[in-house]
Amino acid sequence: NPNITDDGLLLPLAQRRRNPHCHCWSKLPSDLLQLVFDRLRFADFQRAKSVCSSWQSVSRNSQPNNQIPWMIRFPKGNDPDQNNYCLLFNPEEKYNMYKTPNLGNDFAKSFCVTTYRSWLLMQPQYKYMDDHWFNLYILDLLTGERINLPTFETEYGLTCPVLWIDEKTKDHLVIGMADEDYAISFKKGYNSWKQIPTLSGIEGCFSMVYKDHKLYCLNYYKLKIFDFSGDNNPVRVFKTSVSGCLKQPGGSCMRLPGIPWKDQAAHSKKNLVVTLTGDVLIVKCYRPSFSVIWEFEIYKMLGNNEWEDVFSLGDEAMLLDLGITVLAKDMQGIKSNSIYFSNATPYFEDQYDKTEIFVVDLGSNEVELPHRFVCSSFPCSRARWFLPSFKR
């Protein structure tokens, strides 16, 4: 080692700096630095890029790891001058929150119905609408970039919505149910929303997932998969019965006097989820009346009309609202074998005064409220998980 003398002592720092065999951290090869930057979590990425000018330069061609789900908390109230932003919680930093830039005066008068990476699909609140004309828009909550969509007429807005967008070209696709009987879509290049005639037989659809150019549609009778990879209309490539794991709701319940209805109702959600490996899951989550504990049942599709119970997600974590799973093994900020979900009902934004958001460990059945410390003093009406997409 050229930095050690015959006596085995380290050379003085100034002498080592003059030694041609010594290398400064700021002079590391840019390709090596980029490999490191691409593996850093958000907080570490922000710290590393501020070390020196050369590291900051390399960071412009990199982006932090975006496999950790973040939480959006929307402010309570509809004052466009006070509530035109939202707060972001990063599970890697349990005591910090980030405030977005100004997201526009109509942000407080809209609510988020679905997300894709950092993009939100925003729908106007019913009390601010005229008749039944809906004007949705797509918003990047980190940059404020906005894509306006044409208006369309329907009674309840866009239900079961899915959103996909290409970060580079800004090609985008929005699909949802405009009525119980038919689906509509809009993509870049269209002048108006279009009904999708080939999506037949999905009446009453209540859960959709769009992944790898395939649309998964679930109602109480069938699961159907449509291929959107072609230039023409989507083609149905698979269908199967779900009668073995789903039953259509029925009956009625009586309201108990003196107790708010929202505290008596049995909350229930049924979602489609497509895993990293392409397995199709149906997730039933429900909370009996008066209970604070959510219960889960998970079924995996084996083949046509065949389903089996699932009790573990292994090294993956489920983002229930997004209908996907992500790898979570040995990653700080995300728990494997867990379900990330919220109890929000996106089509009835005023149904509850406050949305709760949870992480449920399927191994221990423990429920965590990861935002409790930092959010206790911030009034909010809605919250949801999303996967951020960090740009330069």
mmCIF file of C-alpha atoms in Angstrom:
data_model
loop_
_atom_site.group_PDB
_atom_site.id
_atom_site.type_symbol
_atom_site.label_atom_id
_atom_site.label_comp_id
_atom_site.label_asym_id
_atom_site.label_seq_id
_atom_site.Cartn_x
_atom_site.Cartn_y
_atom_site.Cartn_z
ATOM 1 C CA ASN A 1 0.000 0.000 0.000
ATOM 2 C CA PRO A 2 1.673 3.301 -1.077
ATOM 3 C CA ASN A 3 0.003 5.174 1.779
ATOM 4 C CA ILE A 4 1.796 3.214 4.513
ATOM 5 C CA THR A 5 5.407 3.973 5.550
ATOM 6 C CA ASP A 6 8.064 1.467 6.561
ATOM 7 C CA ASP A 7 6.968 1.970 10.157
ATOM 8 C CA GLY A 8 3.457 0.917 9.247
ATOM 9 C CA LEU A 9 2.017 4.374 9.891
ATOM 10 C CA LEU A 10 -0.421 6.134 7.591
ATOM 11 C CA LEU A 11 0.989 8.964 5.548
ATOM 12 C CA PRO A 12 -0.299 12.454 6.365
ATOM 13 C CA LEU A 13 -3.525 13.375 4.577
ATOM 14 C CA ALA A 14 -1.922 16.164 2.530
ATOM 15 C CA GLN A 15 0.786 13.782 1.280
ATOM 16 C CA ARG A 16 -1.777 11.164 0.362
ATOM 17 C CA ARG A 17 -3.683 13.710 -1.686
ATOM 18 C CA ARG A 18 -0.562 14.366 -3.713
ATOM 19 C CA ASN A 19 -0.032 10.655 -4.255
ATOM 20 C CA PRO A 20 -1.127 9.749 -7.832
ATOM 21 C CA HIS A 21 -2.436 6.372 -6.628
ATOM 22 C CA CYS A 22 -5.035 8.019 -4.353
ATOM 23 C CA HIS A 23 -8.487 8.682 -5.790
ATOM 24 C CA CYS A 24 -10.996 11.246 -4.624
ATOM 25 C CA TRP A 25 -14.637 10.191 -4.215
ATOM 26 C CA SER A 26 -15.661 13.048 -6.494
ATOM 27 C CA LYS A 27 -13.581 11.569 -9.323
ATOM 28 C CA LEU A 28 -15.265 8.172 -9.431
ATOM 29 C CA PRO A 29 -16.244 7.107 -12.976
ATOM 30 C CA SER A 30 -19.684 8.415 -13.925
ATOM 31 C CA ASP A 31 -20.956 4.990 -15.074
ATOM 32 C CA LEU A 32 -20.038 3.513 -11.688
ATOM 33 C CA LEU A 33 -21.729 6.389 -9.863
ATOM 34 C CA GLN A 34 -24.873 5.960 -11.923
ATOM 35 C CA LEU A 35 -25.088 2.271 -10.987
ATOM 36 C CA VAL A 36 -24.943 3.325 -7.342
ATOM 37 C CA PHE A 37 -27.440 6.170 -7.742
ATOM 38 C CA ASP A 38 -29.994 3.915 -9.442
ATOM 39 C CA ARG A 39 -30.041 1.679 -6.364
ATOM 40 C CA LEU A 40 -30.470 4.387 -3.751
ATOM 41 C CA ARG A 41 -33.697 5.051 -1.927
ATOM 42 C CA PHE A 42 -35.240 8.496 -2.214
ATOM 43 C CA ALA A 43 -33.744 10.041 0.947
ATOM 44 C CA ASP A 44 -30.258 8.629 0.282
ATOM 45 C CA PHE A 45 -30.478 9.783 -3.341
ATOM 46 C CA GLN A 46 -31.220 13.352 -2.257
ATOM 47 C CA ARG A 47 -28.292 13.332 0.171
ATOM 48 C CA ALA A 48 -25.853 11.752 -2.281
ATOM 49 C CA LYS A 49 -26.509 14.199 -5.116
ATOM 50 C CA SER A 50 -25.609 17.106 -2.817
ATOM 51 C CA VAL A 51 -22.138 15.724 -1.948
ATOM 52 C CA CYS A 52 -20.326 17.543 -4.769
ATOM 53 C CA SER A 53 -20.864 18.985 -8.236
ATOM 54 C CA SER A 54 -19.766 15.817 -10.059
ATOM 55 C CA TRP A 55 -22.210 13.661 -8.079
ATOM 56 C CA GLN A 56 -24.983 16.161 -8.729
ATOM 57 C CA SER A 57 -24.189 16.028 -12.451
ATOM 58 C CA VAL A 58 -24.429 12.223 -12.511
ATOM 59 C CA SER A 59 -27.693 12.319 -10.555
ATOM 60 C CA ARG A 60 -29.384 14.159 -13.442
ATOM 61 C CA ASN A 61 -29.212 10.960 -15.508
ATOM 62 C CA SER A 62 -30.418 8.737 -12.674
ATOM 63 C CA GLN A 63 -33.499 8.425 -10.541
ATOM 64 C CA PRO A 64 -34.033 6.955 -7.068
ATOM 65 C CA ASN A 65 -35.552 3.553 -6.493
ATOM 66 C CA ASN A 66 -39.328 3.828 -6.940
ATOM 67 C CA GLN A 67 -40.513 0.432 -5.712
ATOM 68 C CA ILE A 68 -41.410 1.800 -2.272
ATOM 69 C CA PRO A 69 -45.088 2.826 -2.025
ATOM 70 C CA TRP A 70 -45.695 6.370 -0.814
ATOM 71 C CA MET A 71 -48.872 7.769 0.649
ATOM 72 C CA ILE A 72 -50.809 10.786 -0.627
ATOM 73 C CA ARG A 73 -52.838 12.723 1.915
ATOM 74 C CA PHE A 74 -55.354 15.138 0.467
ATOM 75 C CA PRO A 75 -56.255 18.202 2.570
ATOM 76 C CA LYS A 76 -59.718 18.576 3.994
ATOM 77 C CA GLY A 77 -61.976 21.320 2.656
ATOM 78 C CA ASN A 78 -62.700 22.840 -0.731
ATOM 79 C CA ASP A 79 -61.077 26.258 -0.545
ATOM 80 C CA PRO A 80 -59.017 26.463 -3.785
ATOM 81 C CA ASP A 81 -56.703 29.062 -2.245
ATOM 82 C CA GLN A 82 -55.875 26.921 0.788
ATOM 83 C CA ASN A 83 -56.165 23.319 -0.405
ATOM 84 C CA ASN A 84 -54.447 23.302 -3.807
ATOM 85 C CA TYR A 85 -51.713 20.908 -2.659
ATOM 86 C CA CYS A 86 -51.331 17.551 -0.922
ATOM 87 C CA LEU A 87 -48.813 15.983 1.438
ATOM 88 C CA LEU A 88 -46.650 12.957 0.649
ATOM 89 C CA PHE A 89 -45.412 10.465 3.216
ATOM 90 C CA ASN A 90 -42.349 8.320 2.505
ATOM 91 C CA PRO A 91 -42.286 5.171 4.703
ATOM 92 C CA GLU A 92 -38.464 5.273 4.646
ATOM 93 C CA GLU A 93 -38.599 8.532 6.595
ATOM 94 C CA LYS A 94 -41.077 8.005 9.397
ATOM 95 C CA TYR A 95 -40.888 11.545 10.732
ATOM 96 C CA ASN A 96 -41.011 13.592 7.524
ATOM 97 C CA MET A 97 -43.626 14.625 5.003
ATOM 98 C CA TYR A 98 -43.269 16.448 1.692
ATOM 99 C CA LYS A 99 -45.572 19.158 0.396
ATOM 100 C CA THR A 100 -46.329 19.251 -3.329
ATOM 101 C CA PRO A 101 -46.223 22.482 -5.336
ATOM 102 C CA ASN A 102 -49.438 24.333 -6.147
ATOM 103 C CA LEU A 103 -51.591 21.872 -8.125
ATOM 104 C CA GLY A 104 -54.181 24.331 -9.438
ATOM 105 C CA ASN A 105 -57.294 26.052 -8.153
ATOM 106 C CA ASP A 106 -59.642 23.217 -9.102
ATOM 107 C CA PHE A 107 -57.561 20.562 -7.313
ATOM 108 C CA ALA A 108 -59.509 21.070 -4.074
ATOM 109 C CA LYS A 109 -62.771 20.634 -5.991
ATOM 110 C CA SER A 110 -61.741 17.277 -7.462
ATOM 111 C CA PHE A 111 -60.854 13.890 -6.069
ATOM 112 C CA CYS A 112 -58.456 11.186 -7.192
ATOM 113 C CA VAL A 113 -60.065 8.017 -8.594
ATOM 114 C CA THR A 114 -56.894 6.121 -9.552
ATOM 115 C CA THR A 115 -53.151 6.568 -10.040
ATOM 116 C CA TYR A 116 -50.352 5.405 -12.294
ATOM 117 C CA ARG A 117 -46.925 6.093 -10.845
ATOM 118 C CA SER A 118 -46.959 9.814 -9.933
ATOM 119 C CA TRP A 119 -49.918 10.556 -12.204
ATOM 120 C CA LEU A 120 -53.387 11.033 -10.723
ATOM 121 C CA LEU A 121 -56.682 10.682 -12.571
ATOM 122 C CA MET A 122 -58.807 13.489 -11.126
ATOM 123 C CA GLN A 123 -62.601 13.633 -11.277
ATOM 124 C CA PRO A 124 -64.693 16.660 -10.210
ATOM 125 C CA GLN A 125 -66.728 16.439 -7.051
ATOM 126 C CA TYR A 126 -70.424 16.120 -7.791
ATOM 127 C CA LYS A 127 -71.443 19.266 -5.937
ATOM 128 C CA TYR A 128 -69.336 21.407 -8.299
ATOM 129 C CA MET A 129 -70.786 19.942 -11.516
ATOM 130 C CA ASP A 130 -73.501 21.038 -13.879
ATOM 131 C CA ASP A 131 -75.869 18.237 -14.834
ATOM 132 C CA HIS A 132 -73.956 15.002 -15.541
ATOM 133 C CA TRP A 133 -71.032 16.256 -17.645
ATOM 134 C CA PHE A 134 -67.688 15.057 -16.330
ATOM 135 C CA ASN A 135 -64.394 16.703 -17.230
ATOM 136 C CA LEU A 136 -61.543 14.539 -15.933
ATOM 137 C CA TYR A 137 -57.862 15.368 -16.122
ATOM 138 C CA ILE A 138 -54.532 13.630 -15.506
ATOM 139 C CA LEU A 139 -52.087 15.327 -13.142
ATOM 140 C CA ASP A 140 -48.457 14.661 -12.226
ATOM 141 C CA LEU A 141 -48.453 15.503 -8.531
ATOM 142 C CA LEU A 142 -44.655 15.956 -8.401
ATOM 143 C CA THR A 143 -44.270 18.310 -11.378
ATOM 144 C CA GLY A 144 -47.756 19.784 -11.759
ATOM 145 C CA GLU A 145 -47.928 18.710 -15.431
ATOM 146 C CA ARG A 146 -51.545 18.322 -16.528
ATOM 147 C CA ILE A 147 -53.363 16.558 -19.371
ATOM 148 C CA ASN A 148 -57.001 17.607 -19.867
ATOM 149 C CA LEU A 149 -59.482 15.011 -21.122
ATOM 150 C CA PRO A 150 -62.681 15.633 -23.113
ATOM 151 C CA THR A 151 -65.971 15.803 -21.239
ATOM 152 C CA PHE A 152 -68.456 12.939 -21.308
ATOM 153 C CA GLU A 153 -71.965 12.533 -19.976
ATOM 154 C CA THR A 154 -72.922 9.871 -17.451
ATOM 155 C CA GLU A 155 -74.778 9.684 -14.167
ATOM 156 C CA TYR A 156 -72.044 8.455 -11.818
ATOM 157 C CA GLY A 157 -68.777 9.415 -13.478
ATOM 158 C CA LEU A 158 -66.063 6.943 -14.425
ATOM 159 C CA THR A 159 -66.169 3.857 -12.205
ATOM 160 C CA CYS A 160 -63.558 1.071 -12.006
ATOM 161 C CA PRO A 161 -61.058 3.402 -13.727
ATOM 162 C CA VAL A 162 -57.593 2.370 -14.871
ATOM 163 C CA LEU A 163 -54.824 4.689 -16.026
ATOM 164 C CA TRP A 164 -51.658 4.031 -18.007
ATOM 165 C CA ILE A 165 -49.154 6.603 -19.259
ATOM 166 C CA ASP A 166 -45.756 6.459 -20.959
ATOM 167 C CA GLU A 167 -43.383 8.722 -19.032
ATOM 168 C CA LYS A 168 -41.367 9.709 -22.122
ATOM 169 C CA THR A 169 -43.913 10.058 -24.930
ATOM 170 C CA LYS A 170 -46.888 10.942 -22.696
ATOM 171 C CA ASP A 171 -49.004 8.393 -24.552
ATOM 172 C CA HIS A 172 -51.874 7.643 -22.207
ATOM 173 C CA LEU A 173 -54.860 5.352 -21.900
ATOM 174 C CA VAL A 174 -57.849 5.722 -19.578
ATOM 175 C CA ILE A 175 -60.517 3.019 -19.315
ATOM 176 C CA GLY A 176 -63.552 2.755 -17.090
ATOM 177 C CA MET A 177 -67.242 2.017 -16.799
ATOM 178 C CA ALA A 178 -69.436 4.959 -17.790
ATOM 179 C CA ASP A 179 -72.509 2.929 -16.945
ATOM 180 C CA GLU A 180 -73.117 -0.533 -15.571
ATOM 181 C CA ASP A 181 -73.557 -1.858 -19.101
ATOM 182 C CA TYR A 182 -70.597 -0.538 -21.091
ATOM 183 C CA ALA A 183 -66.980 0.623 -20.858
ATOM 184 C CA ILE A 184 -65.402 3.680 -22.472
ATOM 185 C CA SER A 185 -61.804 4.627 -23.168
ATOM 186 C CA PHE A 186 -59.703 7.601 -24.131
ATOM 187 C CA LYS A 187 -56.131 7.630 -25.365
ATOM 188 C CA LYS A 188 -53.725 10.101 -26.879
ATOM 189 C CA GLY A 189 -54.829 10.970 -30.401
ATOM 190 C CA TYR A 190 -58.571 10.622 -29.713
ATOM 191 C CA ASN A 191 -60.892 13.628 -29.937
ATOM 192 C CA SER A 192 -63.514 12.127 -27.636
ATOM 193 C CA TRP A 193 -64.246 9.162 -25.409
ATOM 194 C CA LYS A 194 -65.129 5.961 -27.279
ATOM 195 C CA GLN A 195 -67.252 3.032 -26.273
ATOM 196 C CA ILE A 196 -65.398 -0.304 -26.474
ATOM 197 C CA PRO A 197 -67.775 -2.719 -28.228
ATOM 198 C CA THR A 198 -65.472 -5.734 -27.897
ATOM 199 C CA LEU A 199 -65.592 -5.499 -24.098
ATOM 200 C CA SER A 200 -68.859 -7.386 -24.054
ATOM 201 C CA GLY A 201 -70.103 -9.331 -21.082
ATOM 202 C CA ILE A 202 -68.543 -7.140 -18.350
ATOM 203 C CA GLU A 203 -71.815 -5.617 -17.176
ATOM 204 C CA GLY A 204 -71.651 -4.832 -13.493
ATOM 205 C CA CYS A 205 -67.841 -4.839 -13.517
ATOM 206 C CA PHE A 206 -66.501 -3.551 -10.196
ATOM 207 C CA SER A 207 -62.719 -4.101 -10.486
ATOM 208 C CA MET A 208 -60.276 -3.596 -13.370
ATOM 209 C CA VAL A 209 -56.504 -3.931 -13.639
ATOM 210 C CA TYR A 210 -54.409 -2.897 -16.644
ATOM 211 C CA LYS A 211 -50.956 -4.455 -16.840
ATOM 212 C CA ASP A 212 -48.619 -5.332 -19.712
ATOM 213 C CA HIS A 213 -51.236 -4.247 -22.294
ATOM 214 C CA LYS A 214 -53.858 -6.564 -20.863
ATOM 215 C CA LEU A 215 -57.097 -5.507 -19.179
ATOM 216 C CA TYR A 216 -58.461 -7.735 -16.406
ATOM 217 C CA CYS A 217 -62.192 -7.250 -15.685
ATOM 218 C CA LEU A 218 -64.106 -8.737 -12.753
ATOM 219 C CA ASN A 219 -67.821 -8.904 -12.003
ATOM 220 C CA TYR A 220 -69.750 -11.293 -9.765
ATOM 221 C CA TYR A 221 -69.952 -13.936 -12.485
ATOM 222 C CA LYS A 222 -66.851 -13.879 -14.660
ATOM 223 C CA LEU A 223 -63.237 -12.822 -14.880
ATOM 224 C CA LYS A 224 -62.342 -11.751 -18.417
ATOM 225 C CA ILE A 225 -58.978 -10.738 -19.882
ATOM 226 C CA PHE A 226 -58.620 -8.557 -22.994
ATOM 227 C CA ASP A 227 -55.463 -7.955 -25.027
ATOM 228 C CA PHE A 228 -54.824 -4.293 -25.932
ATOM 229 C CA SER A 229 -51.461 -4.801 -27.640
ATOM 230 C CA GLY A 230 -52.851 -4.627 -31.198
ATOM 231 C CA ASP A 231 -53.768 -1.556 -33.221
ATOM 232 C CA ASN A 232 -57.388 -2.611 -33.589
ATOM 233 C CA ASN A 233 -60.038 -3.184 -30.950
ATOM 234 C CA PRO A 234 -58.995 -5.221 -27.901
ATOM 235 C CA VAL A 235 -59.439 -8.975 -28.158
ATOM 236 C CA ARG A 236 -60.739 -11.215 -25.395
ATOM 237 C CA VAL A 237 -58.131 -13.858 -24.669
ATOM 238 C CA PHE A 238 -59.532 -15.553 -21.558
ATOM 239 C CA LYS A 239 -62.608 -15.904 -19.365
ATOM 240 C CA THR A 240 -63.466 -17.994 -16.341
ATOM 241 C CA SER A 241 -66.191 -18.296 -13.731
ATOM 242 C CA VAL A 242 -65.671 -16.797 -10.266
ATOM 243 C CA SER A 243 -68.723 -18.358 -8.681
ATOM 244 C CA GLY A 244 -66.475 -20.506 -6.500
ATOM 245 C CA CYS A 245 -65.079 -17.516 -4.597
ATOM 246 C CA LEU A 246 -67.582 -14.680 -5.086
ATOM 247 C CA LYS A 247 -71.246 -14.343 -4.343
ATOM 248 C CA GLN A 248 -73.470 -11.508 -5.441
ATOM 249 C CA PRO A 249 -74.512 -9.389 -2.441
ATOM 250 C CA GLY A 250 -78.114 -9.448 -1.372
ATOM 251 C CA GLY A 251 -80.426 -8.892 1.528
ATOM 252 C CA SER A 252 -80.694 -5.791 3.686
ATOM 253 C CA CYS A 253 -79.743 -4.620 7.145
ATOM 254 C CA MET A 254 -81.544 -2.523 9.741
ATOM 255 C CA ARG A 255 -80.130 0.708 11.119
ATOM 256 C CA LEU A 256 -79.801 0.778 14.892
ATOM 257 C CA PRO A 257 -81.221 3.946 16.497
ATOM 258 C CA GLY A 258 -78.781 6.436 18.010
ATOM 259 C CA ILE A 259 -75.715 5.039 16.207
ATOM 260 C CA PRO A 260 -74.339 6.698 13.050
ATOM 261 C CA TRP A 261 -74.948 4.628 9.942
ATOM 262 C CA LYS A 262 -71.297 4.774 8.855
ATOM 263 C CA ASP A 263 -70.331 3.124 12.175
ATOM 264 C CA GLN A 264 -72.808 0.287 11.648
ATOM 265 C CA ALA A 265 -72.207 -0.555 8.027
ATOM 266 C CA ALA A 266 -70.247 -3.672 7.174
ATOM 267 C CA HIS A 267 -67.451 -2.441 4.928
ATOM 268 C CA SER A 268 -66.520 -4.769 2.108
ATOM 269 C CA LYS A 269 -64.199 -4.572 -0.894
ATOM 270 C CA LYS A 270 -63.377 -7.064 -3.612
ATOM 271 C CA ASN A 271 -60.379 -6.420 -5.836
ATOM 272 C CA LEU A 272 -58.466 -7.986 -8.679
ATOM 273 C CA VAL A 273 -54.690 -8.168 -8.274
ATOM 274 C CA VAL A 274 -52.079 -9.275 -10.825
ATOM 275 C CA THR A 275 -48.786 -10.362 -9.277
ATOM 276 C CA LEU A 276 -45.229 -9.858 -10.496
ATOM 277 C CA THR A 277 -45.246 -13.325 -12.037
ATOM 278 C CA GLY A 278 -48.632 -12.819 -13.719
ATOM 279 C CA ASP A 279 -50.785 -14.786 -11.269
ATOM 280 C CA VAL A 280 -54.358 -13.491 -11.001
ATOM 281 C CA LEU A 281 -55.735 -13.035 -7.490
ATOM 282 C CA ILE A 282 -59.138 -12.105 -6.134
ATOM 283 C CA VAL A 283 -58.892 -10.372 -2.757
ATOM 284 C CA LYS A 284 -61.928 -10.110 -0.508
ATOM 285 C CA CYS A 285 -61.571 -7.736 2.430
ATOM 286 C CA TYR A 286 -64.348 -6.952 4.846
ATOM 287 C CA ARG A 287 -64.919 -5.442 8.253
ATOM 288 C CA PRO A 288 -67.986 -6.649 10.176
ATOM 289 C CA SER A 289 -70.252 -4.126 11.864
ATOM 290 C CA PHE A 290 -68.650 -2.353 14.840
ATOM 291 C CA SER A 291 -65.337 -4.143 14.287
ATOM 292 C CA VAL A 292 -62.076 -2.274 13.781
ATOM 293 C CA ILE A 293 -60.339 -5.336 12.323
ATOM 294 C CA TRP A 294 -60.282 -6.025 8.591
ATOM 295 C CA GLU A 295 -60.337 -9.644 7.456
ATOM 296 C CA PHE A 296 -58.931 -10.927 4.173
ATOM 297 C CA GLU A 297 -59.526 -13.872 1.873
ATOM 298 C CA ILE A 298 -57.245 -14.358 -1.152
ATOM 299 C CA TYR A 299 -57.862 -16.715 -4.071
ATOM 300 C CA LYS A 300 -55.458 -17.521 -6.905
ATOM 301 C CA MET A 301 -56.626 -18.583 -10.339
ATOM 302 C CA LEU A 302 -55.252 -22.007 -11.304
ATOM 303 C CA GLY A 303 -57.074 -22.422 -14.584
ATOM 304 C CA ASN A 304 -60.530 -22.287 -16.053
ATOM 305 C CA ASN A 305 -63.042 -22.341 -13.159
ATOM 306 C CA GLU A 306 -60.297 -23.366 -10.720
ATOM 307 C CA TRP A 307 -59.261 -21.287 -7.706
ATOM 308 C CA GLU A 308 -57.230 -22.001 -4.583
ATOM 309 C CA ASP A 309 -56.815 -20.233 -1.245
ATOM 310 C CA VAL A 310 -53.657 -18.163 -0.743
ATOM 311 C CA PHE A 311 -52.289 -17.537 2.737
ATOM 312 C CA SER A 312 -48.941 -15.911 1.982
ATOM 313 C CA LEU A 313 -47.489 -13.474 -0.566
ATOM 314 C CA GLY A 314 -43.920 -14.616 0.099
ATOM 315 C CA ASP A 315 -41.359 -11.916 -0.745
ATOM 316 C CA GLU A 316 -43.944 -9.661 -2.375
ATOM 317 C CA ALA A 317 -46.172 -6.893 -1.024
ATOM 318 C CA MET A 318 -49.640 -6.190 -2.392
ATOM 319 C CA LEU A 319 -50.738 -2.661 -3.306
ATOM 320 C CA LEU A 320 -54.439 -3.376 -3.259
ATOM 321 C CA ASP A 321 -55.676 -0.063 -4.684
ATOM 322 C CA LEU A 322 -53.304 -0.428 -7.662
ATOM 323 C CA GLY A 323 -54.092 -4.103 -8.248
ATOM 324 C CA ILE A 324 -50.427 -5.176 -8.323
ATOM 325 C CA THR A 325 -47.692 -6.687 -6.184
ATOM 326 C CA VAL A 326 -44.078 -5.488 -5.882
ATOM 327 C CA LEU A 327 -40.905 -7.178 -4.677
ATOM 328 C CA ALA A 328 -40.316 -6.329 -1.024
ATOM 329 C CA LYS A 329 -37.578 -8.698 0.133
ATOM 330 C CA ASP A 330 -34.795 -6.992 2.129
ATOM 331 C CA MET A 331 -36.058 -3.519 1.236
ATOM 332 C CA GLN A 332 -36.348 -0.813 3.858
ATOM 333 C CA GLY A 333 -39.645 1.046 3.777
ATOM 334 C CA ILE A 334 -41.811 -1.832 2.560
ATOM 335 C CA LYS A 335 -42.878 -5.075 4.234
ATOM 336 C CA SER A 336 -43.041 -8.376 2.410
ATOM 337 C CA ASN A 337 -46.102 -10.610 2.798
ATOM 338 C CA SER A 338 -48.202 -7.532 3.535
ATOM 339 C CA ILE A 339 -51.210 -5.754 2.039
ATOM 340 C CA TYR A 340 -51.182 -1.979 1.583
ATOM 341 C CA PHE A 341 -54.714 -0.635 1.295
ATOM 342 C CA SER A 342 -57.095 2.159 2.242
ATOM 343 C CA ASN A 343 -60.755 2.052 3.182
ATOM 344 C CA ALA A 344 -61.645 4.836 0.745
ATOM 345 C CA THR A 345 -64.598 4.531 -1.605
ATOM 346 C CA PRO A 346 -63.444 6.630 -4.569
ATOM 347 C CA TYR A 347 -66.893 7.121 -6.108
ATOM 348 C CA PHE A 348 -68.390 8.642 -2.958
ATOM 349 C CA GLU A 349 -65.803 11.144 -1.841
ATOM 350 C CA ASP A 350 -67.979 12.643 0.901
ATOM 351 C CA GLN A 351 -69.086 9.322 2.392
ATOM 352 C CA TYR A 352 -66.569 9.425 5.232
ATOM 353 C CA ASP A 353 -65.020 12.339 7.072
ATOM 354 C CA LYS A 354 -61.629 10.664 7.111
ATOM 355 C CA THR A 355 -59.966 7.879 5.156
ATOM 356 C CA GLU A 356 -57.794 5.435 7.059
ATOM 357 C CA ILE A 357 -54.855 3.737 5.419
ATOM 358 C CA PHE A 358 -53.262 0.504 6.583
ATOM 359 C CA VAL A 359 -50.484 -2.031 6.199
ATOM 360 C CA VAL A 360 -51.613 -5.556 7.112
ATOM 361 C CA ASP A 361 -48.995 -8.221 7.816
ATOM 362 C CA LEU A 362 -50.465 -11.533 6.616
ATOM 363 C CA GLY A 363 -47.999 -13.552 8.680
ATOM 364 C CA SER A 364 -48.788 -12.023 12.059
ATOM 365 C CA ASN A 365 -52.193 -10.485 11.215
ATOM 366 C CA GLU A 366 -50.942 -7.228 12.720
ATOM 367 C CA VAL A 367 -52.281 -3.931 11.376
ATOM 368 C CA GLU A 368 -49.993 -0.910 11.195
ATOM 369 C CA LEU A 369 -50.897 2.737 10.740
ATOM 370 C CA PRO A 370 -47.563 3.932 9.358
ATOM 371 C CA HIS A 371 -48.538 7.583 9.147
ATOM 372 C CA ARG A 372 -49.927 8.073 12.660
ATOM 373 C CA PHE A 373 -47.007 10.071 14.071
ATOM 374 C CA VAL A 374 -46.611 12.610 11.282
ATOM 375 C CA CYS A 375 -50.262 12.943 10.304
ATOM 376 C CA SER A 376 -51.995 13.297 13.648
ATOM 377 C CA SER A 377 -52.179 17.094 13.404
ATOM 378 C CA PHE A 378 -53.022 17.342 9.692
ATOM 379 C CA PRO A 379 -56.755 17.279 8.862
ATOM 380 C CA CYS A 380 -57.414 15.199 5.767
ATOM 381 C CA SER A 381 -60.408 13.728 4.012
ATOM 382 C CA ARG A 382 -58.767 11.101 1.788
ATOM 383 C CA ALA A 383 -55.528 9.190 1.458
ATOM 384 C CA ARG A 384 -54.148 6.463 -0.793
ATOM 385 C CA TRP A 385 -50.977 4.566 -1.664
ATOM 386 C CA PHE A 386 -49.081 5.156 -4.909
ATOM 387 C CA LEU A 387 -45.746 4.303 -6.511
ATOM 388 C CA PRO A 388 -43.810 7.519 -7.196
ATOM 389 C CA SER A 389 -41.984 8.145 -10.440
ATOM 390 C CA PHE A 390 -39.057 10.472 -9.889
ATOM 391 C CA LYS A 391 -37.954 12.581 -12.810
ATOM 392 C CA ARG A 392 -34.942 14.803 -13.329
#
